[in-house]
Short mmCIF file of C-alpha atoms in Angstrom, two decimals:
data_model
loop_
_atom_site.label_atom_id
_atom_site.label_comp_id
_atom_site.label_asym_id
_atom_site.label_seq_id
_atom_site.Cartn_x
_atom_site.Cartn_y
_atom_site.Cartn_z
CA MET A 1 2.24 -8.45 9.86
CA GLY A 2 -1.23 -9.67 8.89
CA LYS A 3 0.08 -11.81 6.04
CA ILE A 4 -2.72 -13.70 4.39
CA GLU A 5 -2.32 -17.32 3.48
CA GLU A 6 -0.21 -17.81 0.41
CA ALA A 7 -1.55 -19.50 -2.69
CA PRO A 8 -0.85 -23.25 -2.69
CA GLY A 9 2.17 -24.42 -4.59
CA GLU A 10 4.82 -22.39 -6.38
CA TRP A 11 4.97 -20.89 -9.85
CA VAL A 12 8.37 -21.67 -11.33
CA LEU A 13 8.57 -18.93 -13.88
CA PRO A 14 11.81 -17.80 -15.46
CA GLY A 15 9.73 -16.26 -18.23
CA GLU A 16 6.13 -17.12 -19.07
CA PRO A 17 3.88 -19.18 -16.75
CA THR A 18 4.21 -22.92 -17.25
CA SER A 19 0.63 -24.09 -16.83
CA PRO A 20 -1.70 -21.57 -15.17
CA PRO A 21 -5.42 -22.26 -15.34
CA GLU A 22 -7.09 -20.96 -18.47
CA VAL A 23 -8.95 -17.96 -17.12
CA GLU A 24 -10.23 -15.19 -19.36
CA PRO A 25 -9.77 -11.60 -18.19
CA PRO A 26 -13.04 -10.08 -17.00
CA PRO A 27 -14.94 -7.78 -19.37
CA SER A 28 -14.48 -4.03 -18.99
CA THR A 29 -17.04 -1.25 -19.34
CA THR A 30 -14.63 0.55 -21.64
CA PRO A 31 -11.89 -0.89 -23.87
CA PRO A 32 -8.70 -1.03 -21.81
CA PRO A 33 -5.83 1.06 -23.13
CA PRO A 34 -3.05 -0.75 -24.98
CA VAL A 35 -0.07 -1.90 -22.95
CA PRO A 36 3.36 -1.01 -24.39
CA PRO A 37 5.62 -3.98 -25.13
CA ALA A 38 7.45 -5.24 -22.07
CA PRO A 39 11.22 -4.68 -21.94
CA LYS A 40 13.04 -7.62 -23.47
CA GLY A 41 13.25 -10.64 -21.19
CA LEU A 42 10.50 -9.57 -18.79
CA ARG A 43 7.20 -11.33 -18.26
CA THR A 44 4.39 -9.37 -19.86
CA VAL A 45 1.47 -7.67 -18.13
CA GLY A 46 -0.79 -10.29 -19.73
CA ALA A 47 1.26 -13.13 -18.27
CA TRP A 48 1.11 -11.61 -14.79
CA GLU A 49 -2.63 -11.10 -15.20
CA ARG A 50 -3.23 -14.74 -16.08
CA ILE A 51 -1.48 -15.86 -12.91
CA PHE A 52 -3.39 -13.23 -10.90
CA LEU A 53 -6.71 -14.54 -12.20
CA ALA A 54 -5.93 -18.04 -10.94
CA ASP A 55 -6.25 -16.65 -7.37
CA TRP A 56 -8.59 -13.72 -7.92
CA GLY A 57 -11.91 -15.48 -7.41
CA ARG A 58 -10.77 -17.76 -4.59
CA GLU A 59 -9.23 -14.97 -2.53
CA HIS A 60 -12.28 -12.79 -3.10
CA THR A 61 -14.73 -15.39 -1.83
CA ARG A 62 -12.64 -16.83 0.97
CA ASP A 63 -10.86 -13.77 2.32
CA PHE A 64 -11.44 -10.28 1.01
CA LEU A 65 -15.22 -10.15 0.69
CA PRO A 66 -15.82 -11.50 4.24
CA TRP A 67 -13.20 -9.13 5.64
CA SER A 68 -14.85 -6.18 3.90
CA ASN A 69 -18.13 -7.03 5.60
CA SER A 70 -16.58 -7.49 9.04
CA HIS A 71 -17.21 -5.06 11.87
CA ASP A 72 -13.82 -5.93 13.40
CA SER A 73 -11.20 -3.48 12.16
CA TRP A 74 -8.43 -6.07 12.51
CA ASP A 75 -9.86 -7.65 9.36
CA PHE A 76 -9.32 -4.36 7.51
CA TYR A 77 -5.58 -4.75 8.09
CA ASN A 78 -5.64 -7.88 5.93
CA LEU A 79 -8.18 -6.42 3.50
CA ALA A 80 -5.62 -3.75 2.62
CA TYR A 81 -3.83 -6.30 0.45
CA GLY A 82 -6.95 -6.99 -1.60
CA ILE A 83 -7.64 -3.30 -2.20
CA ASP A 84 -4.04 -2.76 -3.25
CA ALA A 85 -4.08 -5.83 -5.49
CA ASN A 86 -7.18 -4.83 -7.41
CA THR A 87 -6.12 -1.20 -7.73
CA ALA A 88 -2.70 -2.25 -9.01
CA MET A 89 -4.21 -4.66 -11.53
CA TYR A 90 -6.55 -1.95 -12.79
CA ARG A 91 -3.58 0.38 -13.20
CA ALA A 92 -1.69 -2.35 -15.05
CA THR A 93 -4.48 -3.40 -17.41
CA GLY A 94 -7.15 -0.70 -17.46
CA ARG A 95 -9.86 -3.31 -16.85
CA THR A 96 -12.55 -1.71 -14.71
CA ALA A 97 -13.66 -5.05 -13.24
CA TYR A 98 -10.61 -4.86 -10.96
CA LEU A 99 -11.37 -1.31 -9.87
CA ASP A 100 -15.00 -2.29 -9.29
CA ARG A 101 -13.89 -5.02 -6.94
CA ALA A 102 -11.71 -2.64 -4.94
CA LEU A 103 -14.65 -0.24 -4.75
CA LEU A 104 -16.92 -3.04 -3.56
CA TYR A 105 -14.62 -3.70 -0.62
CA VAL A 106 -14.40 -0.03 0.34
CA ASN A 107 -18.14 0.55 -0.01
CA ASN A 108 -18.68 -2.41 2.30
CA LEU A 109 -16.28 -0.93 4.85
CA VAL A 110 -18.05 2.40 4.87
CA ALA A 111 -21.45 0.71 5.17
CA SER A 112 -20.26 -1.14 8.27
CA ALA A 113 -19.02 1.97 10.09
CA ARG A 114 -20.88 3.01 13.24
CA VAL A 115 -20.90 6.20 15.28
CA SER A 116 -18.25 5.96 17.98
CA SER A 117 -20.75 6.88 20.68
CA VAL A 118 -22.71 3.65 20.07
CA LEU A 119 -19.67 1.35 20.06
CA PRO A 120 -20.01 -0.22 23.53
CA GLN A 121 -16.31 -0.32 24.48
CA SER A 122 -15.04 2.68 22.50
CA GLN A 123 -12.53 4.80 24.38
CA PHE A 124 -13.69 7.93 22.52
CA LYS A 125 -17.50 7.93 22.41
CA ASP A 126 -17.61 10.86 19.98
CA GLY A 127 -19.54 11.59 16.79
CA TYR A 128 -17.13 10.15 14.23
CA LEU A 129 -17.87 6.97 12.31
CA GLY A 130 -15.61 3.98 12.80
CA TRP A 131 -15.11 0.44 13.97
CA ALA A 132 -13.79 -1.51 16.96
CA SER A 133 -11.48 -4.51 17.16
CA SER A 134 -11.49 -7.68 19.21
CA LEU A 135 -7.67 -7.54 19.27
CA SER A 136 -7.37 -4.21 21.08
CA ASP A 137 -6.38 -4.22 24.75
CA PRO A 138 -8.91 -4.00 26.28
CA ALA A 139 -11.03 -5.58 23.57
CA TRP A 140 -13.39 -3.74 21.23
CA GLN A 141 -11.75 -0.36 21.31
CA GLU A 142 -10.99 1.70 18.20
CA VAL A 143 -7.53 1.09 16.72
CA PRO A 144 -5.87 3.74 14.51
CA LEU A 145 -3.24 1.38 13.09
CA TYR A 146 -5.75 -1.03 11.57
CA GLU A 147 -7.64 1.82 9.91
CA SER A 148 -4.56 3.63 8.57
CA TYR A 149 -2.98 0.40 7.33
CA CYS A 150 -6.03 -0.18 5.16
CA TRP A 151 -6.96 3.40 4.27
CA ARG A 152 -3.66 4.30 2.59
CA TYR A 153 -4.81 1.97 -0.19
CA VAL A 154 -8.32 3.40 -0.14
CA THR A 155 -7.00 6.91 -0.79
CA ARG A 156 -4.61 5.56 -3.44
CA MET A 157 -7.56 3.95 -5.23
CA LEU A 158 -9.54 7.19 -5.01
CA ARG A 159 -6.64 9.10 -6.49
CA VAL A 160 -6.63 6.70 -9.45
CA ILE A 161 -10.24 7.68 -10.13
CA ARG A 162 -9.46 11.38 -9.74
CA GLU A 163 -6.48 11.21 -12.11
CA THR A 164 -8.15 9.07 -14.81
CA PRO A 165 -10.42 11.30 -16.92
CA SER A 166 -12.62 8.46 -18.20
CA LEU A 167 -13.38 7.48 -14.60
CA TYR A 168 -13.69 10.94 -13.08
CA THR A 169 -16.16 12.07 -15.76
CA SER A 170 -18.29 8.93 -15.36
CA ASP A 171 -21.34 9.45 -13.16
CA ILE A 172 -20.99 5.96 -11.66
CA TYR A 173 -17.38 6.42 -10.56
CA ARG A 174 -17.60 10.14 -9.77
CA SER A 175 -20.47 9.64 -7.31
CA GLN A 176 -18.62 6.87 -5.47
CA TYR A 177 -15.43 8.89 -5.49
CA GLU A 178 -17.04 11.95 -3.94
CA ARG A 179 -18.84 9.96 -1.24
CA LEU A 180 -15.76 7.94 -0.29
CA LEU A 181 -13.50 10.99 -0.34
CA THR A 182 -15.85 12.83 2.03
CA PHE A 183 -15.86 9.83 4.36
CA SER A 184 -12.06 9.58 4.23
CA GLU A 185 -11.50 13.23 4.99
CA LYS A 186 -13.88 13.34 7.94
CA ASN A 187 -13.98 9.84 9.45
CA ILE A 188 -10.39 8.78 8.87
CA PHE A 189 -8.03 11.76 8.78
CA GLU A 190 -10.01 14.39 10.70
CA LYS A 191 -11.13 11.83 13.27
CA TRP A 192 -7.67 10.67 14.26
CA PHE A 193 -6.08 14.10 13.92
CA THR A 194 -8.71 15.63 16.20
CA ARG A 195 -8.43 12.82 18.71
CA GLY A 196 -4.71 13.53 19.00
CA ALA A 197 -2.21 13.92 16.18
CA ASP A 198 0.81 13.22 18.40
CA ASP A 199 -0.67 9.94 19.57
CA PHE A 200 -2.42 8.71 16.45
CA LEU A 201 -0.72 10.24 13.35
CA TYR A 202 2.84 11.03 14.40
CA ARG A 203 3.38 7.47 15.55
CA ASN A 204 6.40 6.10 17.41
CA ARG A 205 7.65 3.93 14.54
CA THR A 206 8.65 4.86 10.99
CA HIS A 207 6.25 2.47 9.28
CA MET A 208 3.19 3.56 11.24
CA ALA A 209 3.86 7.24 10.59
CA ALA A 210 4.47 6.43 6.91
CA HIS A 211 0.86 5.20 6.58
CA TRP A 212 -0.35 8.66 7.59
CA ALA A 213 2.12 10.40 5.29
CA PHE A 214 0.68 8.25 2.48
CA ILE A 215 -2.92 9.16 3.37
CA ALA A 216 -2.13 12.87 3.84
CA MET A 217 -0.30 12.98 0.50
CA ASP A 218 -3.23 11.44 -1.36
CA LEU A 219 -5.81 13.64 0.32
CA SER A 220 -3.76 16.76 -0.44
CA LYS A 221 -4.02 15.93 -4.13
CA MET A 222 -7.81 15.40 -4.03
CA THR A 223 -9.40 17.72 -1.50
CA THR A 224 -11.30 20.77 -2.71
CA ASP A 225 -10.89 22.53 0.64
CA PRO A 226 -7.77 24.77 0.77
CA LEU A 227 -7.65 24.66 4.58
CA ARG A 228 -7.72 20.88 4.58
CA ARG A 229 -5.03 20.78 1.90
CA THR A 230 -2.81 22.99 4.06
CA LEU A 231 -3.27 20.63 7.00
CA TYR A 232 -2.60 17.51 4.91
CA LEU A 233 0.63 19.02 3.58
CA GLU A 234 1.65 20.06 7.08
CA VAL A 235 1.31 16.48 8.32
CA PHE A 236 3.04 15.16 5.20
CA ASN A 237 5.97 17.53 5.65
CA ASN A 238 6.21 16.96 9.39
CA ILE A 239 6.57 13.20 8.92
CA ASN A 240 9.14 13.67 6.18
CA HIS A 241 11.14 16.49 7.76
CA GLY A 242 10.42 17.23 11.41
CA LEU A 243 8.05 15.42 13.72
CA PRO A 244 6.57 17.63 16.44
CA ASN A 245 6.83 14.95 19.12
CA PHE A 246 10.03 13.04 18.25
CA PRO A 247 13.55 14.31 17.46
CA SER A 248 13.60 13.00 13.91
CA SER A 249 11.72 12.40 10.64
CA LEU A 250 11.74 9.88 7.80
CA ARG A 251 14.45 11.91 6.06
CA ALA A 252 16.53 12.23 9.21
CA GLN A 253 16.38 8.48 9.84
CA LEU A 254 18.06 7.59 6.54
CA GLU A 255 21.80 7.04 6.44
CA PRO A 256 24.18 5.28 4.05
CA ASN A 257 24.36 1.57 4.80
CA PRO A 258 27.58 0.91 6.75
CA ASP A 259 28.77 -1.74 4.28
CA HIS A 260 27.13 -0.44 1.08
CA PRO A 261 27.16 3.38 0.93
CA THR A 262 24.95 3.39 -2.19
CA ALA A 263 22.16 1.77 -0.13
CA TYR A 264 20.01 3.17 2.67
CA PHE A 265 20.00 2.14 6.32
CA TRP A 266 17.51 3.30 8.93
CA SER A 267 16.08 2.42 12.32
CA GLU A 268 12.36 2.20 12.87
CA LYS A 269 12.79 4.06 16.18
CA TRP A 270 12.92 7.83 15.88
CA GLY A 271 16.28 9.34 16.73
CA LEU A 272 18.11 6.00 16.88
CA TYR A 273 20.68 4.94 14.28
CA SER A 274 22.13 1.72 15.66
CA GLN A 275 22.12 -1.59 13.89
CA PRO A 276 20.32 -3.79 12.97
CA GLY A 277 17.76 -1.09 12.16
CA GLN A 278 14.27 -1.52 10.74
CA ASP A 279 13.01 -5.07 10.36
CA VAL A 280 12.31 -5.95 6.73
CA ALA A 281 8.71 -6.98 7.41
CA HIS A 282 7.79 -3.46 8.52
CA ALA A 283 10.12 -1.80 6.00
CA ASN A 284 7.46 -2.78 3.47
CA GLY A 285 5.18 -0.16 5.00
CA VAL A 286 7.79 2.56 4.57
CA LEU A 287 8.45 1.63 0.95
CA ALA A 288 4.76 1.34 0.05
CA TYR A 289 4.54 5.05 0.85
CA ILE A 290 7.85 6.17 -0.64
CA VAL A 291 7.33 4.62 -4.09
CA GLU A 292 3.95 6.33 -4.43
CA ALA A 293 5.32 9.64 -3.17
CA ARG A 294 8.16 9.45 -5.66
CA ASP A 295 5.74 8.73 -8.50
CA ALA A 296 3.51 11.61 -7.37
CA GLY A 297 6.52 13.95 -7.47
CA MET A 298 6.26 14.70 -3.77
CA GLU A 299 9.41 14.72 -1.62
CA TRP A 300 10.96 11.41 -2.66
CA THR A 301 13.09 11.29 -5.79
CA GLU A 302 14.75 9.00 -8.30
CA PRO A 303 18.06 8.97 -6.36
CA ASP A 304 16.14 7.92 -3.25
CA VAL A 305 14.45 4.96 -4.89
CA ARG A 306 17.72 3.94 -6.53
CA LYS A 307 19.27 3.62 -3.06
CA PHE A 308 16.31 1.59 -1.88
CA VAL A 309 16.67 -0.68 -4.93
CA VAL A 310 20.25 -1.39 -3.89
CA THR A 311 19.07 -1.98 -0.32
CA LEU A 312 16.67 -4.68 -1.48
CA ASN A 313 18.69 -6.15 -4.32
CA THR A 314 22.03 -6.36 -2.50
CA ILE A 315 21.49 -6.27 1.25
CA ILE A 316 18.03 -7.61 2.06
CA TRP A 317 18.03 -10.15 -0.79
CA PRO A 318 21.67 -10.95 -1.54
CA ALA A 319 20.99 -14.27 -3.28
CA ALA A 320 18.14 -16.53 -4.33
CA LYS A 321 16.20 -17.75 -1.26
CA SER A 322 18.54 -15.82 1.04
CA TYR A 323 16.75 -13.03 2.91
CA ALA A 324 17.81 -10.70 5.71
CA GLN A 325 15.60 -9.94 8.67
CA TYR A 326 16.84 -6.37 9.06
CA VAL A 327 17.79 -3.60 6.66
CA ASP A 328 21.46 -3.82 7.62
CA GLY A 329 21.51 -7.32 6.09
CA SER A 330 21.58 -9.28 9.35
CA GLY A 331 19.27 -12.02 10.58
CA ALA A 332 17.27 -14.64 8.73
CA GLY A 333 14.15 -13.17 7.10
CA ASP A 334 11.28 -14.78 5.24
CA GLY A 335 11.43 -12.84 1.97
CA TRP A 336 7.97 -11.28 2.23
CA PHE A 337 8.20 -8.23 -0.05
CA ASN A 338 4.61 -7.90 -1.31
CA ASP A 339 3.44 -4.82 0.50
CA GLY A 340 6.17 -2.39 -0.44
CA LEU A 341 9.66 -3.59 -1.27
CA MET A 342 8.62 -5.47 -4.42
CA LYS A 343 7.15 -2.24 -5.79
CA LEU A 344 10.73 -1.09 -6.32
CA GLY A 345 10.69 -3.37 -9.36
CA ARG A 346 8.95 -0.58 -11.25
CA TYR A 347 12.27 1.29 -11.34
CA ASP A 348 14.72 -1.49 -12.23
CA VAL A 349 14.47 -4.15 -14.93
CA ASN A 350 16.99 -6.44 -13.26
CA LEU A 351 15.13 -6.34 -9.95
CA GLN A 352 11.86 -6.99 -11.75
CA ARG A 353 13.43 -9.99 -13.47
CA ARG A 354 14.48 -11.38 -10.06
CA LEU A 355 10.95 -10.90 -8.75
CA GLU A 356 9.63 -13.12 -11.53
CA THR A 357 11.40 -16.07 -9.91
CA HIS A 358 10.63 -15.09 -6.31
CA THR A 359 8.67 -17.87 -4.59
CA VAL A 360 7.57 -16.14 -1.37
CA GLY A 361 4.22 -14.46 -0.93
CA GLN A 362 2.72 -15.47 -4.25
CA ASN A 363 -0.82 -14.18 -3.97
CA SER A 364 -2.94 -11.62 -5.79
CA GLN A 365 -1.12 -8.64 -4.30
CA PHE A 366 2.22 -10.01 -5.48
CA PHE A 367 0.96 -10.81 -8.98
CA ALA A 368 -0.89 -7.52 -9.41
CA ASN A 369 2.10 -5.44 -8.39
CA GLY A 370 4.30 -7.54 -10.64
CA ALA A 371 1.97 -6.57 -13.49
CA LEU A 372 1.99 -2.91 -12.49
CA ASN A 373 5.78 -2.90 -12.24
CA VAL A 374 6.17 -4.15 -15.79
CA ARG A 375 3.50 -1.76 -17.07
CA LEU A 376 5.40 1.21 -15.63
CA LEU A 377 8.74 -0.12 -16.89
CA SER A 378 7.18 -0.57 -20.34
CA GLU A 379 5.85 2.98 -20.39
CA ARG A 380 9.21 4.34 -19.34
CA ALA A 381 11.00 2.33 -22.04
CA ALA A 382 8.51 3.54 -24.68
CA GLN A 383 9.29 7.17 -23.81
CA GLN A 384 13.03 6.76 -24.21
#
């Protein structure tokens, strides 16, 4: 699953951090907006940020910056976590230093892209820009999964800029946004759609197709081209409601859990409904998409995420340090929730409280999404 090395040691945190390093938040080009008070009993955004900063510099230097400068697209798979982490922490705090770091990684990726026709072992040899991977079979071909796994978080970051007036009206951010959006439309979505949508977008597993639903959703909300928007929404709706090459869709895969009818069960294989269903590790990819689609008001709803909350809180994670391997609750899993399932904490205070004591996967992506969860919970509580 491309999990990066976890931070050494464990934070034992029923409430506030016990003894994190004293690290000051980075300066921001504009004063960050105030954060509403956290719901009673939850760790604050500031507390999550302090823990995040203990890893921020180390992970940047050791992992994310080198991966962003790599010409091997397998490294972009891992880089996805760093882009998501910095985007989430910007959304939680409003500090532009985090957004700037995410932009640095993406700008580096785009700078490293090469025309397919000059990639020696490319199987396409066309005019689109891209990358090859040493892990393809045969080696050094172009791999759609590694690009889509990363680019869902690139388009999510770009949508943050588009939907934040202070960023979108800034020459510095607007120019980067427009250049990166143009690249994403042509050299990510159009490239793989043109090369073969059935093979490269409408993938044979739920989680891989979900990455493209995520990207198509984001692009549909940003593009200025009505024809492109129509195509993005077509792909989005096909993945959700009726794949052209498989007898199912994300909606059609979902069923009530056999033992907990208020929870969801699904198989990662289109048209199959037998247990044990989707493995939890890859379920993260499905949920990373669904939580953002729900928050964007596109297809997925509050009742949907409530069922997924029960799935995580009751079936996948029935007790402390007890984790299922599959979404039916069977098998022995490792509790890695960073890339999707933990984002359900933004809808449920009790789940968010459990995540504060979770000891698996404690790195910048985990801490940043913990901060974003509590920010969104705080905003919701302030509106009630």
